[in-house]
Coordinates of C-alpha atoms in Angstrom, one line a residue:
M1 CA 0.0 0.0 0.0
K2 CA 1.4 3.4 -1.0
Q3 CA 2.4 5.9 1.7
K4 CA 0.2 8.9 2.0
L5 CA 2.0 12.1 1.0
I6 CA 1.5 14.7 3.7
R7 CA 2.7 18.2 4.7
T8 CA 2.8 18.4 8.5
K9 CA 2.5 21.9 9.9
V10 CA 3.5 22.8 13.5
T11 CA 1.7 25.8 15.2
V12 CA 2.0 27.4 18.6
R13 CA -1.4 27.3 20.3
L14 CA -2.9 28.6 23.6
R15 CA -5.3 27.0 26.0
K16 CA -7.1 29.1 28.7
S17 CA -6.6 27.9 32.3
E18 CA -9.9 27.1 34.1
Y19 CA -8.9 28.7 37.4
R20 CA -6.5 31.5 36.6
K21 CA -6.3 34.3 34.0
E22 CA -3.4 32.7 32.2
W23 CA -2.9 30.6 29.1
Y24 CA -1.0 27.3 28.7
I25 CA 1.3 27.1 25.6
Y26 CA 1.4 24.0 23.5
L27 CA 2.5 22.9 20.0
E28 CA -0.1 21.4 17.6
S29 CA 1.2 19.3 14.7
Y30 CA -1.2 18.3 12.0
P31 CA -1.6 16.1 10.0
V32 CA 0.7 13.4 11.4
I33 CA 0.8 9.8 10.4
V34 CA 1.1 7.5 13.4
P35 CA 1.9 3.8 12.9
G36 CA -1.1 1.7 13.6
K37 CA -3.6 4.5 13.0
E38 CA -5.6 4.6 9.8
E39 CA -6.5 8.3 10.0
V40 CA -4.0 11.1 10.3
Q41 CA -3.6 12.4 13.8
R42 CA -3.4 15.8 15.6
I43 CA -0.5 15.8 18.0
R44 CA -0.4 18.3 21.0
E45 CA 2.9 18.9 22.9
Y46 CA 2.6 21.2 26.0
L47 CA 5.7 23.3 26.8
N48 CA 5.2 23.8 30.5
R49 CA 5.0 27.5 30.0
T50 CA 2.2 30.0 30.6
V51 CA 1.6 33.7 29.6
T52 CA -0.9 36.2 31.0
T53 CA -0.6 39.3 28.8
V54 CA -1.8 38.0 25.4
E55 CA -3.2 40.4 22.9
F56 CA -6.4 39.1 21.2
D57 CA -7.8 40.1 17.8
K58 CA -11.4 41.1 18.5
K59 CA -12.3 40.7 14.8
R60 CA -11.3 37.0 14.7
V61 CA -13.6 34.7 16.7
A62 CA -12.0 31.5 18.0
K63 CA -15.0 29.9 19.8
R64 CA -18.5 31.0 20.6
T65 CA -20.9 29.5 23.1
E66 CA -24.1 30.6 24.7
N67 CA -22.4 32.2 27.7
S68 CA -19.0 33.2 26.3
I69 CA -16.9 34.1 23.3
S70 CA -13.2 33.8 22.8
F71 CA -10.9 35.4 20.2
K72 CA -7.8 34.3 18.3
P73 CA -4.5 35.8 19.5
K74 CA -2.7 38.4 17.4
R75 CA 0.4 37.3 15.7
D76 CA 3.3 39.3 14.2
D77 CA 4.6 39.0 10.6
N78 CA 6.6 35.9 11.6
G79 CA 3.6 34.2 13.1
V80 CA 4.7 34.7 16.8
I81 CA 1.9 35.4 19.3
I82 CA 2.0 39.0 20.5
C83 CA 2.1 39.7 24.3
K84 CA 2.4 42.9 26.3
S85 CA 4.9 42.0 29.0
D86 CA 8.6 41.5 28.1
L87 CA 8.6 38.2 30.1
D88 CA 5.7 36.8 28.0
K89 CA 7.3 38.0 24.8
E90 CA 10.4 36.0 25.7
T91 CA 8.2 33.0 26.5
M92 CA 6.5 33.2 23.1
F93 CA 9.9 33.5 21.3
Y94 CA 11.0 30.4 23.2
A95 CA 7.8 28.6 22.1
D96 CA 8.4 29.6 18.5
S97 CA 12.0 28.3 18.6
V98 CA 10.7 24.9 19.8
R99 CA 8.1 25.1 17.0
K100 CA 10.9 25.6 14.4
I101 CA 12.8 22.6 15.7
R102 CA 9.7 20.4 15.5
Q103 CA 8.8 21.7 12.0
R104 CA 12.3 20.8 10.7
E105 CA 11.9 17.3 12.2
Y106 CA 8.6 16.8 10.4
D107 CA 9.9 18.3 7.2
K108 CA 12.9 16.0 7.2
K109 CA 10.6 13.0 7.9
N110 CA 8.3 14.1 5.1
I111 CA 11.2 14.4 2.7
Y112 CA 12.2 10.8 3.4
N113 CA 8.6 9.8 2.9
E114 CA 8.5 11.5 -0.4
V115 CA 11.7 9.8 -1.5
D116 CA 10.3 6.4 -0.5
L117 CA 7.1 7.2 -2.3
L118 CA 8.9 8.3 -5.4
Q119 CA 11.0 5.1 -5.4
E120 CA 7.9 3.0 -4.9
T121 CA 6.1 4.8 -7.8
M122 CA 9.2 4.4 -10.0
N123 CA 9.3 0.7 -9.2
E124 CA 5.7 0.3 -10.3
K125 CA 6.3 2.2 -13.5
R126 CA 9.4 0.1 -14.3
Q127 CA 7.0 -2.9 -14.5
E128 CA 4.6 -1.2 -17.0
N129 CA 4.7 -2.1 -20.7
F130 CA 6.6 0.3 -23.0
V131 CA 4.8 -1.3 -26.0
D132 CA 1.4 -0.2 -24.6
Y133 CA 2.8 3.2 -23.7
F134 CA 4.1 3.6 -27.3
K135 CA 0.6 2.7 -28.7
S136 CA -1.0 5.3 -26.4
L137 CA 1.5 7.9 -27.7
I138 CA 0.4 7.2 -31.3
K139 CA -3.2 7.9 -30.3
R140 CA -2.3 10.9 -28.1
R141 CA 0.2 12.7 -30.2
H142 CA -0.8 11.8 -33.7
K143 CA -4.6 11.7 -33.6
N144 CA -4.8 14.4 -36.3
S145 CA -1.4 13.7 -38.0
S146 CA -1.0 12.7 -41.6
D147 CA -1.2 9.0 -42.6
S148 CA 2.5 8.9 -43.4
I149 CA 3.5 10.0 -39.9
K150 CA 1.1 7.5 -38.3
V151 CA 2.5 4.7 -40.6
N152 CA 6.1 5.5 -39.6
W153 CA 5.1 5.4 -35.9
E154 CA 3.3 2.1 -36.4
R155 CA 6.2 0.6 -38.4
T156 CA 8.5 1.7 -35.6
L157 CA 6.3 -0.2 -33.1
E158 CA 6.3 -3.3 -35.2
F159 CA 10.1 -3.3 -35.4
L160 CA 10.3 -2.7 -31.7
K161 CA 8.1 -5.8 -31.0
S162 CA 10.2 -7.8 -33.5
Y163 CA 13.3 -6.9 -31.6
G164 CA 11.9 -7.2 -28.1
D165 CA 8.4 -8.6 -27.5
D166 CA 4.8 -7.6 -27.1
F167 CA 5.7 -6.9 -23.5
I168 CA 8.8 -4.8 -22.8
P169 CA 8.9 -3.4 -19.3
F170 CA 10.3 0.1 -18.8
G171 CA 12.8 -1.4 -16.4
K172 CA 14.4 -3.3 -19.3
I173 CA 15.1 -0.2 -21.3
D174 CA 18.6 1.1 -20.7
M175 CA 21.5 2.3 -22.9
K176 CA 22.5 -1.2 -23.8
F177 CA 18.9 -2.1 -24.9
C178 CA 18.7 1.0 -27.1
E179 CA 22.1 0.5 -28.7
N180 CA 21.2 -3.1 -29.5
Y181 CA 17.9 -2.0 -31.0
K182 CA 19.8 0.5 -33.2
T183 CA 22.0 -2.3 -34.5
F184 CA 18.9 -4.5 -35.1
L185 CA 17.3 -1.8 -37.2
L186 CA 20.4 -1.4 -39.4
S187 CA 19.9 -5.0 -40.6
A188 CA 16.2 -5.7 -39.9
P189 CA 14.3 -7.5 -42.6
L190 CA 11.6 -5.5 -44.5
G191 CA 8.9 -7.9 -43.4
G192 CA 5.7 -9.1 -45.2
N193 CA 6.3 -10.4 -48.7
K194 CA 9.2 -8.1 -49.3
K195 CA 12.8 -9.3 -49.4
G196 CA 15.9 -7.5 -48.3
T197 CA 16.6 -5.3 -45.3
L198 CA 15.7 -1.8 -44.2
S199 CA 17.6 1.1 -45.9
Q200 CA 19.8 3.1 -43.6
N201 CA 17.5 6.1 -44.0
S202 CA 14.4 4.1 -43.0
A203 CA 16.3 2.8 -40.0
A204 CA 17.3 6.4 -39.1
T205 CA 13.6 7.5 -39.3
Y206 CA 12.4 4.6 -37.1
F207 CA 15.2 5.1 -34.5
S208 CA 14.5 8.8 -34.3
I209 CA 10.8 8.0 -33.6
F210 CA 11.9 5.5 -30.9
K211 CA 14.0 8.3 -29.3
A212 CA 11.0 10.7 -29.4
A213 CA 9.0 8.1 -27.5
L214 CA 11.8 7.8 -24.9
K215 CA 11.9 11.5 -24.5
Q216 CA 8.2 11.7 -23.9
A217 CA 8.5 8.8 -21.4
F218 CA 11.1 10.8 -19.5
I219 CA 8.8 13.8 -19.4
D220 CA 6.0 11.5 -18.1
D221 CA 8.3 10.3 -15.3
Y222 CA 8.9 6.8 -16.5
F223 CA 12.6 7.4 -16.4
L224 CA 14.8 9.2 -13.9
T225 CA 17.3 10.2 -16.6
D226 CA 16.7 11.3 -20.2
I227 CA 18.0 8.3 -22.1
S228 CA 17.1 9.8 -25.4
A229 CA 19.6 12.7 -24.9
K230 CA 22.4 10.3 -24.5
L231 CA 21.6 8.2 -27.6
K232 CA 23.3 9.1 -30.9
G233 CA 20.9 8.7 -33.9
I234 CA 21.5 6.8 -37.1
S235 CA 23.0 9.1 -39.7
E236 CA 21.1 9.4 -43.0
I237 CA 22.6 8.7 -46.4
E238 CA 21.8 11.5 -48.8
S239 CA 19.7 9.8 -51.5
R240 CA 19.5 10.9 -55.1
R241 CA 16.3 12.8 -55.8
E242 CA 15.2 11.6 -59.2
Y243 CA 13.4 14.1 -61.4
L244 CA 12.1 14.5 -64.9
T245 CA 13.4 17.0 -67.5
I246 CA 11.1 19.3 -69.5
D247 CA 11.5 17.1 -72.5
E248 CA 10.4 14.0 -70.5
L249 CA 7.4 15.9 -69.1
N250 CA 6.4 16.9 -72.6
T251 CA 6.7 13.3 -73.7
L252 CA 4.4 12.2 -70.9
V253 CA 1.9 14.8 -72.0
E254 CA 1.7 13.2 -75.4
T255 CA 1.7 9.6 -73.9
P256 CA -1.7 8.0 -73.1
C257 CA -2.3 6.7 -69.6
D258 CA -4.9 4.1 -68.6
Y259 CA -6.0 6.4 -65.8
E260 CA -6.5 9.9 -67.2
V261 CA -7.0 11.4 -63.7
L262 CA -3.7 9.9 -62.7
K263 CA -2.0 11.6 -65.7
R264 CA -3.5 15.0 -64.9
A265 CA -2.7 14.7 -61.1
A266 CA 1.0 13.7 -61.8
L267 CA 1.5 16.6 -64.3
F268 CA -0.3 18.9 -61.8
S269 CA 2.2 17.9 -59.1
A270 CA 5.1 18.7 -61.5
L271 CA 3.6 22.2 -62.1
T272 CA 2.8 23.0 -58.4
G273 CA 4.9 20.8 -56.2
L274 CA 1.9 19.4 -54.3
R275 CA 2.2 16.0 -52.6
L276 CA -0.1 13.2 -53.6
S277 CA -1.9 13.3 -50.2
D278 CA -2.7 17.0 -50.8
I279 CA -3.8 16.5 -54.4
Q280 CA -6.1 13.6 -53.4
K281 CA -8.0 15.9 -50.9
L282 CA -8.0 19.1 -53.0
K283 CA -11.5 20.5 -53.4
W284 CA -12.8 23.1 -55.8
E285 CA -13.5 25.5 -53.0
E286 CA -9.7 25.6 -52.4
I287 CA -9.1 27.0 -55.9
S288 CA -9.9 30.7 -56.5
M289 CA -9.2 33.4 -59.0
E290 CA -7.6 36.7 -57.9
N291 CA -6.9 39.4 -60.6
D292 CA -7.3 36.7 -63.3
A293 CA -4.6 34.6 -61.6
P294 CA -5.5 31.1 -60.1
R295 CA -4.6 30.4 -56.5
I296 CA -5.0 27.5 -54.1
H297 CA -5.6 27.8 -50.4
F298 CA -5.3 24.5 -48.5
T299 CA -4.0 22.7 -45.5
Q300 CA -1.1 20.3 -46.0
Q301 CA -1.9 16.8 -44.9
K302 CA 1.7 16.1 -43.8
T303 CA 2.6 19.2 -41.8
K304 CA -0.9 20.7 -41.2
G305 CA 0.5 24.0 -42.4
V306 CA -2.0 26.3 -44.2
E307 CA -0.7 27.1 -47.7
Y308 CA -1.8 30.0 -50.0
M309 CA 0.0 30.0 -53.3
P310 CA -0.5 30.9 -57.0
I311 CA -0.6 28.2 -59.7
S312 CA -0.1 28.5 -63.4
A313 CA -2.8 28.6 -66.0
Q314 CA -1.6 25.2 -67.3
A315 CA -2.0 23.7 -63.8
L316 CA -5.5 25.1 -63.6
Q317 CA -6.3 23.6 -67.0
L318 CA -5.2 20.1 -65.7
C319 CA -7.9 20.4 -63.0
G320 CA -10.6 20.1 -65.6
K321 CA -14.1 21.7 -65.7
R322 CA -15.0 23.5 -62.4
K323 CA -17.6 21.7 -60.3
S324 CA -19.3 22.3 -57.0
S325 CA -17.2 23.7 -54.1
T326 CA -17.1 20.5 -52.1
T327 CA -16.3 18.2 -55.0
L328 CA -12.8 16.7 -55.2
V329 CA -10.8 18.3 -58.1
F330 CA -9.1 14.9 -59.0
S331 CA -12.1 12.7 -58.1
G332 CA -11.4 9.0 -58.8
L333 CA -7.7 9.3 -58.3
P334 CA -6.5 5.8 -57.1
D335 CA -5.3 5.3 -53.6
S336 CA -1.5 5.6 -53.1
A337 CA -1.2 1.8 -52.7
W338 CA -2.7 1.3 -56.2
I339 CA -0.9 4.0 -58.1
S340 CA 2.5 2.4 -58.6
R341 CA 1.5 -0.1 -61.3
P342 CA -0.4 2.2 -63.7
L343 CA 2.1 5.0 -63.1
K344 CA 5.0 2.6 -64.0
K345 CA 3.2 1.5 -67.1
W346 CA 2.6 5.1 -68.3
I347 CA 6.3 6.0 -67.6
T348 CA 7.5 3.0 -69.5
S349 CA 5.2 3.7 -72.4
A350 CA 6.8 7.1 -72.7
G351 CA 10.2 5.5 -73.1
I352 CA 11.5 6.8 -69.8
T353 CA 13.8 4.4 -68.0
K354 CA 14.2 6.4 -64.8
K355 CA 12.7 4.9 -61.6
I356 CA 9.8 7.4 -61.1
T357 CA 7.3 7.4 -58.3
F358 CA 4.5 9.9 -57.9
H359 CA 6.6 11.8 -55.4
N360 CA 9.2 12.4 -58.1
F361 CA 6.9 14.8 -59.8
R362 CA 7.2 17.0 -56.7
H363 CA 11.0 16.6 -56.9
T364 CA 10.7 17.6 -60.6
F365 CA 8.9 20.8 -59.7
A366 CA 11.6 21.8 -57.1
T367 CA 14.5 21.0 -59.4
L368 CA 13.1 22.7 -62.5
Q369 CA 12.2 25.8 -60.5
L370 CA 15.8 26.1 -59.1
S371 CA 17.2 25.4 -62.5
S372 CA 15.2 28.2 -64.1
G373 CA 16.5 30.7 -61.6
T374 CA 13.8 30.8 -58.9
D375 CA 15.5 31.5 -55.5
I376 CA 15.7 28.7 -53.0
Y377 CA 13.6 30.6 -50.4
T378 CA 10.7 31.0 -52.8
V379 CA 10.9 27.4 -53.8
S380 CA 11.0 26.4 -50.1
K381 CA 7.8 28.4 -49.5
M382 CA 6.0 26.9 -52.6
L383 CA 6.9 23.4 -51.4
G384 CA 5.6 24.2 -47.9
H385 CA 8.9 23.3 -46.3
T386 CA 9.1 24.5 -42.7
N387 CA 12.9 24.8 -43.0
V388 CA 14.9 25.9 -46.0
R389 CA 17.5 23.3 -45.3
T390 CA 15.0 20.7 -46.5
T391 CA 15.0 22.4 -49.9
Q392 CA 18.8 22.6 -50.2
V393 CA 19.0 19.0 -51.3
Y394 CA 17.5 20.1 -54.6
A395 CA 20.0 22.8 -54.9
K396 CA 22.8 20.2 -54.9
V397 CA 21.1 18.5 -57.9
V398 CA 21.1 21.9 -59.7
D399 CA 24.8 22.4 -58.9
E400 CA 25.6 19.0 -60.3
K401 CA 23.9 20.1 -63.5
K402 CA 25.9 23.2 -63.6
N403 CA 29.1 21.3 -63.2
Q404 CA 28.1 19.0 -66.1
A405 CA 27.3 22.1 -68.2
A406 CA 30.7 23.6 -67.4
E407 CA 32.4 20.6 -69.0
A408 CA 30.0 20.5 -72.0
I409 CA 32.1 22.8 -74.1
Q410 CA 35.6 21.3 -74.8
L411 CA 38.3 22.9 -76.9
K412 CA 41.2 21.2 -78.5
T413 CA 44.3 21.6 -76.3
L414 CA 45.9 24.9 -77.1
K415 CA 49.5 24.8 -78.2
N416 CA 52.0 27.5 -77.3

């Protein structure tokens, strides 16, 4: 049974003598836990001292009966009872000194009780299941997050259970456990029907999520130390951002696609930089005309950021004929899980050998914008990036193109 956390207060009190005009001085301590007693106790300790010249506050009634009324004594700013005679004043200072000693004794005892209670609470928490806590975090922190964020957290949980178990007590999680889990992720199988192992970048993502969960657990008092702060994350390998050239885009325009809505949505992404998740949920009410220029006003599914940006006349043309405000612009667009096959067929039919996913059309927008001279800060805003550093990866692709262009013109070796 848990100890009850208390704050004992010691106060100097007075009790009127029945036979003389004097008051006995005692200390009252409350609340006090006494072994063997279920309820907290009120302890009185008489100091074998009396006073006779107490000043009473006529505005503060202590006790009222049919035949009499008593008042509370006046106290100074330090809580010491005020008396008129010097002898009584010294007596009250003595009483207050004893009170301070008793108060320190109780405070010290309470501190030990709190430490014991904290230790007992931590022992109980160490037995709780981190897997269940992780599940609750997904519901609590990412109730309104994008599907991609939820999927990454759920995938992290699956790998955690594969490494450990469905039951991982908090007491088992230490630096060694975490470092071993990191090693596991770097060679973990993909799972399902897929062959191979996790990429280093995927492992880095899942481990960073694991660290975020540890950080929250520390905040929620499941750990006495912040383990996440001591863990070094998995470094990401900079991956190549594949993109399409203008000529390849024009080839795709002329190439038929089994799903016309998929073709329009992909080209729309290349012209606006919108993600698939945003295009799937785009409604006509989010497209407006201002000074004959089309604009879109929407909330990003991934970051939940509100975006307000212009689009080109060609991008608007890809949206088709305007319909009611709540109608989806790209109604009938296949789910992300079913897009890969028809997209690949369309890309192959166009004679393009690059490995292109729908997201590469967003990369195409960023790369072509930077290549055409649009500054990186503007491109960052148009992509909805919260940090311009995220956009800088596209600038490296452009720099690579510049380096290739610099070597494009070759002269014969000049002779002296």
